[in-house]
Amino acid sequence: MKVVAFSGSARKDGNTALLLKTALAELEAAGIETELVQLAGKNIHGCIACYKCFERKDGRCAVDNDCINECLEKMKDADAILIGSPTYFADVSTETKALMDRCGMVSRANGDLFKYKAGAGVVAARRAGAIHVFDSINHFFLIGQMIVVGSSYWNIGYGREKEEVAQDEEAMKTMRDLGTNMGWVLKRICAE
Ligand SMILES: Cc1cc2nc3c(=O)[nH]c(=O)nc-3n(C[C@H](O)[C@H](O)[C@H](O)COP(=O)(O)O)c2cc1C
């Protein structure tokens, strides 16, 4: 069993990464392999709407000059996918949007590559707009026939400076519960 988590923050090792690491720690404790991929500093671009993925149907993005195909392979290999984003103007970050648009389109072009995998969104914010970001990420999972895993609250944490979210105790608990719930679901999905 493997879980891959993507942090779509433009800054490395910030609040989004810390929230994801907190959920992943619970999964590791349950004996599940995890990987955190931080998109910060990586070469990543938006979808160019060429629709070549629908012509080729080879499970890859036709624009093969950035990190997207590597991310796609990690998604395909995993049993669960976490997507974390900071809140930027009440929406997902550019990096998160590029990841979802490109991987989501390739998935659809190939008969829903992530069907029956588990998924969860995680959001960092300073003050407002996080629930919209959470909803946006969930659209990626739900259109892909994935199983969205919940927690004891919506998966949102508050803080502005790097790792300030560690002081948001409810967010930390929400992330630990998310990790526990994801592990519970995975053990059942993967037992099939
Ligand atoms: C371009 C930009 C736009 C932002 N817009 C919002 C916003 O709309 N609402 C909010 O609460 N915080 C906003 N923030 C603050 C970040 O969401 C917040 O600092 C978050 O913790 C950053 O996560 P990170 O440490 O993973 O980068 C914005 C930050 C940036 C850089």
mmCIF file of C-alpha atoms and ligand atoms in Angstrom:
data_model
loop_
_atom_site.group_PDB
_atom_site.id
_atom_site.type_symbol
_atom_site.label_atom_id
_atom_site.label_comp_id
_atom_site.label_asym_id
_atom_site.label_seq_id
_atom_site.Cartn_x
_atom_site.Cartn_y
_atom_site.Cartn_z
ATOM 1 C CA MET A 1 0.000 0.000 0.000
ATOM 2 C CA LYS A 2 1.283 3.407 -0.905
ATOM 3 C CA VAL A 3 0.069 6.983 -0.484
ATOM 4 C CA VAL A 4 1.470 9.876 -2.488
ATOM 5 C CA ALA A 5 0.900 13.457 -1.343
ATOM 6 C CA PHE A 6 1.465 16.555 -3.459
ATOM 7 C CA SER A 7 2.037 19.971 -1.947
ATOM 8 C CA GLY A 8 1.059 22.618 -4.487
ATOM 9 C CA SER A 9 2.542 25.468 -2.482
ATOM 10 C CA ALA A 10 4.956 27.786 -4.252
ATOM 11 C CA ARG A 11 7.112 27.718 -1.108
ATOM 12 C CA LYS A 12 8.876 24.599 0.095
ATOM 13 C CA ASP A 13 8.328 23.238 3.592
ATOM 14 C CA GLY A 14 5.501 25.638 4.409
ATOM 15 C CA ASN A 15 2.116 25.103 6.010
ATOM 16 C CA THR A 16 0.672 22.915 3.246
ATOM 17 C CA ALA A 17 3.652 20.570 3.490
ATOM 18 C CA LEU A 18 3.374 20.439 7.291
ATOM 19 C CA LEU A 19 -0.332 19.578 7.153
ATOM 20 C CA LEU A 20 0.370 16.799 4.660
ATOM 21 C CA LYS A 21 3.334 15.486 6.687
ATOM 22 C CA THR A 22 1.091 15.269 9.759
ATOM 23 C CA ALA A 23 -1.451 13.099 7.912
ATOM 24 C CA LEU A 24 1.309 10.997 6.333
ATOM 25 C CA ALA A 25 2.899 10.326 9.740
ATOM 26 C CA GLU A 26 -0.286 8.524 10.837
ATOM 27 C CA LEU A 27 -0.239 6.430 7.679
ATOM 28 C CA GLU A 28 3.423 5.525 8.209
ATOM 29 C CA ALA A 29 2.586 4.521 11.802
ATOM 30 C CA ALA A 30 -0.049 2.181 10.344
ATOM 31 C CA GLY A 31 2.627 0.542 8.175
ATOM 32 C CA ILE A 32 1.663 2.290 4.930
ATOM 33 C CA GLU A 33 4.399 3.620 2.636
ATOM 34 C CA THR A 34 4.157 7.348 1.904
ATOM 35 C CA GLU A 35 5.826 9.923 -0.305
ATOM 36 C CA LEU A 36 5.564 13.701 -0.226
ATOM 37 C CA VAL A 37 6.157 15.548 -3.500
ATOM 38 C CA GLN A 38 6.594 19.311 -3.176
ATOM 39 C CA LEU A 39 5.910 21.182 -6.411
ATOM 40 C CA ALA A 40 7.721 24.314 -5.199
ATOM 41 C CA GLY A 41 10.597 25.132 -7.523
ATOM 42 C CA LYS A 42 9.669 22.409 -10.002
ATOM 43 C CA ASN A 43 9.099 23.082 -13.678
ATOM 44 C CA ILE A 44 5.300 22.859 -14.080
ATOM 45 C CA HIS A 45 2.857 24.402 -16.547
ATOM 46 C CA GLY A 46 -0.880 24.514 -17.176
ATOM 47 C CA CYS A 47 -2.804 22.410 -19.695
ATOM 48 C CA ILE A 48 -2.425 23.679 -23.292
ATOM 49 C CA ALA A 49 -5.708 22.004 -24.371
ATOM 50 C CA CYS A 50 -4.062 20.068 -27.202
ATOM 51 C CA TYR A 51 -6.258 17.020 -26.435
ATOM 52 C CA LYS A 52 -3.437 14.747 -27.642
ATOM 53 C CA CYS A 53 -3.953 12.605 -24.537
ATOM 54 C CA PHE A 54 -7.341 11.622 -26.004
ATOM 55 C CA GLU A 55 -5.721 10.710 -29.342
ATOM 56 C CA ARG A 56 -2.748 8.815 -27.948
ATOM 57 C CA LYS A 57 -4.423 7.209 -24.922
ATOM 58 C CA ASP A 58 -0.998 6.197 -23.608
ATOM 59 C CA GLY A 59 -1.521 7.349 -20.028
ATOM 60 C CA ARG A 60 0.864 10.242 -20.436
ATOM 61 C CA CYS A 61 0.659 13.975 -21.017
ATOM 62 C CA ALA A 62 1.778 14.860 -24.551
ATOM 63 C CA VAL A 63 3.609 17.916 -23.184
ATOM 64 C CA ASP A 64 6.598 16.046 -21.835
ATOM 65 C CA ASN A 65 8.857 18.924 -20.818
ATOM 66 C CA ASP A 66 8.077 19.358 -17.126
ATOM 67 C CA CYS A 67 7.338 17.331 -13.974
ATOM 68 C CA ILE A 68 3.758 16.287 -14.838
ATOM 69 C CA ASN A 69 4.468 12.859 -16.312
ATOM 70 C CA GLU A 70 6.595 12.038 -13.263
ATOM 71 C CA CYS A 71 3.673 13.092 -11.026
ATOM 72 C CA LEU A 72 1.273 11.015 -13.133
ATOM 73 C CA GLU A 73 3.408 7.897 -12.669
ATOM 74 C CA LYS A 74 3.429 8.454 -8.907
ATOM 75 C CA MET A 75 -0.365 8.812 -8.905
ATOM 76 C CA LYS A 76 -0.784 5.626 -10.949
ATOM 77 C CA ASP A 77 1.498 3.664 -8.587
ATOM 78 C CA ALA A 78 -0.281 4.856 -5.412
ATOM 79 C CA ASP A 79 -3.401 3.476 -3.728
ATOM 80 C CA ALA A 80 -4.285 6.929 -2.430
ATOM 81 C CA ILE A 81 -3.564 10.495 -3.491
ATOM 82 C CA LEU A 82 -3.458 13.552 -1.233
ATOM 83 C CA ILE A 83 -3.466 16.977 -2.876
ATOM 84 C CA GLY A 84 -2.557 19.937 -0.693
ATOM 85 C CA SER A 85 -2.797 23.568 -1.709
ATOM 86 C CA PRO A 86 -2.311 26.917 -0.041
ATOM 87 C CA THR A 87 -5.152 29.395 -0.490
ATOM 88 C CA TYR A 88 -4.221 32.020 -3.076
ATOM 89 C CA PHE A 89 -6.913 34.650 -3.613
ATOM 90 C CA ALA A 90 -9.498 32.209 -2.289
ATOM 91 C CA ASP A 91 -8.488 29.572 -4.830
ATOM 92 C CA VAL A 92 -5.932 26.819 -5.428
ATOM 93 C CA SER A 93 -2.348 27.781 -6.257
ATOM 94 C CA THR A 94 -1.220 27.823 -9.894
ATOM 95 C CA GLU A 95 0.917 24.731 -9.270
ATOM 96 C CA THR A 96 -2.026 22.796 -7.823
ATOM 97 C CA LYS A 97 -4.275 23.804 -10.722
ATOM 98 C CA ALA A 98 -1.691 22.693 -13.287
ATOM 99 C CA LEU A 99 -1.332 19.332 -11.517
ATOM 100 C CA MET A 100 -5.094 18.752 -11.363
ATOM 101 C CA ASP A 101 -5.865 19.937 -14.908
ATOM 102 C CA ARG A 102 -3.097 17.958 -16.597
ATOM 103 C CA CYS A 103 -3.296 14.746 -14.537
ATOM 104 C CA GLY A 104 -7.102 14.919 -14.481
ATOM 105 C CA MET A 105 -7.321 15.228 -18.267
ATOM 106 C CA VAL A 106 -4.897 12.340 -18.890
ATOM 107 C CA SER A 107 -6.882 10.250 -16.406
ATOM 108 C CA ARG A 108 -10.151 10.970 -18.230
ATOM 109 C CA ALA A 109 -8.567 10.282 -21.636
ATOM 110 C CA ASN A 110 -7.560 6.838 -20.398
ATOM 111 C CA GLY A 111 -10.760 5.590 -18.766
ATOM 112 C CA ASP A 112 -10.245 7.138 -15.306
ATOM 113 C CA LEU A 113 -6.786 6.022 -14.259
ATOM 114 C CA PHE A 114 -7.397 6.724 -10.564
ATOM 115 C CA LYS A 115 -10.801 4.991 -10.256
ATOM 116 C CA TYR A 116 -11.264 3.345 -6.828
ATOM 117 C CA LYS A 117 -8.147 4.955 -5.392
ATOM 118 C CA ALA A 118 -8.710 6.983 -2.235
ATOM 119 C CA GLY A 119 -8.224 10.742 -2.257
ATOM 120 C CA ALA A 120 -8.248 13.740 0.052
ATOM 121 C CA GLY A 121 -7.608 17.451 -0.287
ATOM 122 C CA VAL A 122 -5.708 19.495 2.305
ATOM 123 C CA VAL A 123 -5.678 23.301 2.472
ATOM 124 C CA ALA A 124 -3.554 25.952 4.200
ATOM 125 C CA ALA A 125 -4.835 29.516 4.556
ATOM 126 C CA ARG A 126 -4.093 32.650 6.507
ATOM 127 C CA ARG A 127 -7.705 33.735 6.964
ATOM 128 C CA ALA A 128 -10.361 33.155 4.264
ATOM 129 C CA GLY A 129 -11.190 31.203 1.130
ATOM 130 C CA ALA A 130 -9.991 27.777 2.261
ATOM 131 C CA ILE A 131 -13.337 26.014 1.912
ATOM 132 C CA HIS A 132 -13.476 27.004 -1.751
ATOM 133 C CA VAL A 133 -10.022 25.547 -2.267
ATOM 134 C CA PHE A 134 -11.093 22.353 -0.479
ATOM 135 C CA ASP A 135 -14.122 22.090 -2.770
ATOM 136 C CA SER A 136 -11.979 22.656 -5.883
ATOM 137 C CA ILE A 137 -9.611 19.839 -4.962
ATOM 138 C CA ASN A 138 -12.519 17.499 -4.241
ATOM 139 C CA HIS A 139 -13.818 18.072 -7.789
ATOM 140 C CA PHE A 140 -10.646 16.367 -9.047
ATOM 141 C CA PHE A 141 -11.292 13.238 -6.975
ATOM 142 C CA LEU A 142 -15.032 13.043 -7.482
ATOM 143 C CA ILE A 143 -15.061 13.291 -11.280
ATOM 144 C CA GLY A 144 -12.393 10.589 -11.369
ATOM 145 C CA GLN A 145 -14.547 7.997 -9.571
ATOM 146 C CA MET A 146 -12.258 8.104 -6.548
ATOM 147 C CA ILE A 147 -13.213 7.525 -2.923
ATOM 148 C CA VAL A 148 -12.935 10.749 -0.937
ATOM 149 C CA VAL A 149 -11.852 10.244 2.663
ATOM 150 C CA GLY A 150 -13.013 12.659 5.350
ATOM 151 C CA SER A 151 -11.790 13.649 8.786
ATOM 152 C CA SER A 152 -13.178 15.075 12.028
ATOM 153 C CA TYR A 153 -13.327 18.533 10.384
ATOM 154 C CA TRP A 154 -12.750 19.788 6.831
ATOM 155 C CA ASN A 155 -9.056 19.428 6.023
ATOM 156 C CA ILE A 156 -8.035 23.045 6.586
ATOM 157 C CA GLY A 157 -5.280 24.647 8.663
ATOM 158 C CA TYR A 158 -4.565 28.289 9.457
ATOM 159 C CA GLY A 159 -1.253 30.153 9.498
ATOM 160 C CA ARG A 160 0.664 32.678 7.465
ATOM 161 C CA GLU A 161 4.374 32.204 8.152
ATOM 162 C CA LYS A 162 6.078 28.900 7.354
ATOM 163 C CA GLU A 163 4.959 26.136 9.766
ATOM 164 C CA GLU A 164 2.765 28.556 11.753
ATOM 165 C CA VAL A 165 -0.040 26.052 11.152
ATOM 166 C CA ALA A 166 1.588 23.828 13.804
ATOM 167 C CA GLN A 167 -0.050 26.149 16.348
ATOM 168 C CA ASP A 168 -3.501 25.397 14.915
ATOM 169 C CA GLU A 169 -4.244 22.474 17.208
ATOM 170 C CA GLU A 170 -7.580 21.618 15.621
ATOM 171 C CA ALA A 171 -5.941 21.449 12.203
ATOM 172 C CA MET A 172 -3.240 19.136 13.527
ATOM 173 C CA LYS A 173 -5.891 16.838 14.998
ATOM 174 C CA THR A 174 -7.855 17.000 11.733
ATOM 175 C CA MET A 175 -4.741 15.886 9.844
ATOM 176 C CA ARG A 176 -4.004 13.051 12.268
ATOM 177 C CA ASP A 177 -7.619 11.875 11.980
ATOM 178 C CA LEU A 178 -7.424 12.146 8.199
ATOM 179 C CA GLY A 179 -4.337 9.908 8.200
ATOM 180 C CA THR A 180 -6.054 7.387 10.470
ATOM 181 C CA ASN A 181 -9.201 7.364 8.333
ATOM 182 C CA MET A 182 -7.216 7.065 5.117
ATOM 183 C CA GLY A 183 -5.368 4.073 6.573
ATOM 184 C CA TRP A 184 -8.683 2.485 7.618
ATOM 185 C CA VAL A 185 -10.109 2.903 4.114
ATOM 186 C CA LEU A 186 -6.930 1.706 2.385
ATOM 187 C CA LYS A 187 -6.733 -1.493 4.389
ATOM 188 C CA ARG A 188 -10.242 -2.318 3.202
ATOM 189 C CA ILE A 189 -9.827 -1.213 -0.437
ATOM 190 C CA CYS A 190 -6.540 -3.055 -0.804
ATOM 191 C CA ALA A 191 -7.887 -6.211 0.855
ATOM 192 C CA GLU A 192 -10.294 -6.712 -2.075
HETATM 193 C C1 LIG B 1 -0.403 34.992 -3.721
HETATM 194 C C2 LIG B 1 -0.986 34.679 -2.358
HETATM 195 C C3 LIG B 1 -2.340 34.798 -2.174
HETATM 196 C C4 LIG B 1 -2.902 34.478 -0.930
HETATM 197 N N1 LIG B 1 -4.264 34.563 -0.789
HETATM 198 C C5 LIG B 1 -4.832 34.188 0.376
HETATM 199 C C6 LIG B 1 -6.257 34.178 0.527
HETATM 200 O O1 LIG B 1 -7.011 34.451 -0.383
HETATM 201 N N2 LIG B 1 -6.763 33.784 1.723
HETATM 202 C C7 LIG B 1 -5.955 33.429 2.783
HETATM 203 O O2 LIG B 1 -6.477 33.091 3.847
HETATM 204 N N3 LIG B 1 -4.608 33.413 2.664
HETATM 205 C C8 LIG B 1 -4.027 33.770 1.485
HETATM 206 N N4 LIG B 1 -2.670 33.724 1.346
HETATM 207 C C9 LIG B 1 -1.845 33.215 2.473
HETATM 208 C C10 LIG B 1 -1.515 31.732 2.343
HETATM 209 O O3 LIG B 1 -2.638 30.965 1.954
HETATM 210 C C11 LIG B 1 -1.005 31.202 3.693
HETATM 211 O O4 LIG B 1 0.145 31.923 4.081
HETATM 212 C C12 LIG B 1 -0.696 29.723 3.647
HETATM 213 O O5 LIG B 1 -0.405 29.279 4.953
HETATM 214 C C13 LIG B 1 0.497 29.452 2.755
HETATM 215 O O6 LIG B 1 0.775 28.069 2.741
HETATM 216 P P1 LIG B 1 2.275 27.536 2.455
HETATM 217 O O7 LIG B 1 3.066 27.854 3.684
HETATM 218 O O8 LIG B 1 2.121 26.085 2.212
HETATM 219 O O9 LIG B 1 2.770 28.266 1.259
HETATM 220 C C14 LIG B 1 -2.069 34.056 0.138
HETATM 221 C C15 LIG B 1 -0.690 33.951 -0.070
HETATM 222 C C16 LIG B 1 -0.149 34.262 -1.301
HETATM 223 C C17 LIG B 1 1.350 34.120 -1.507
#
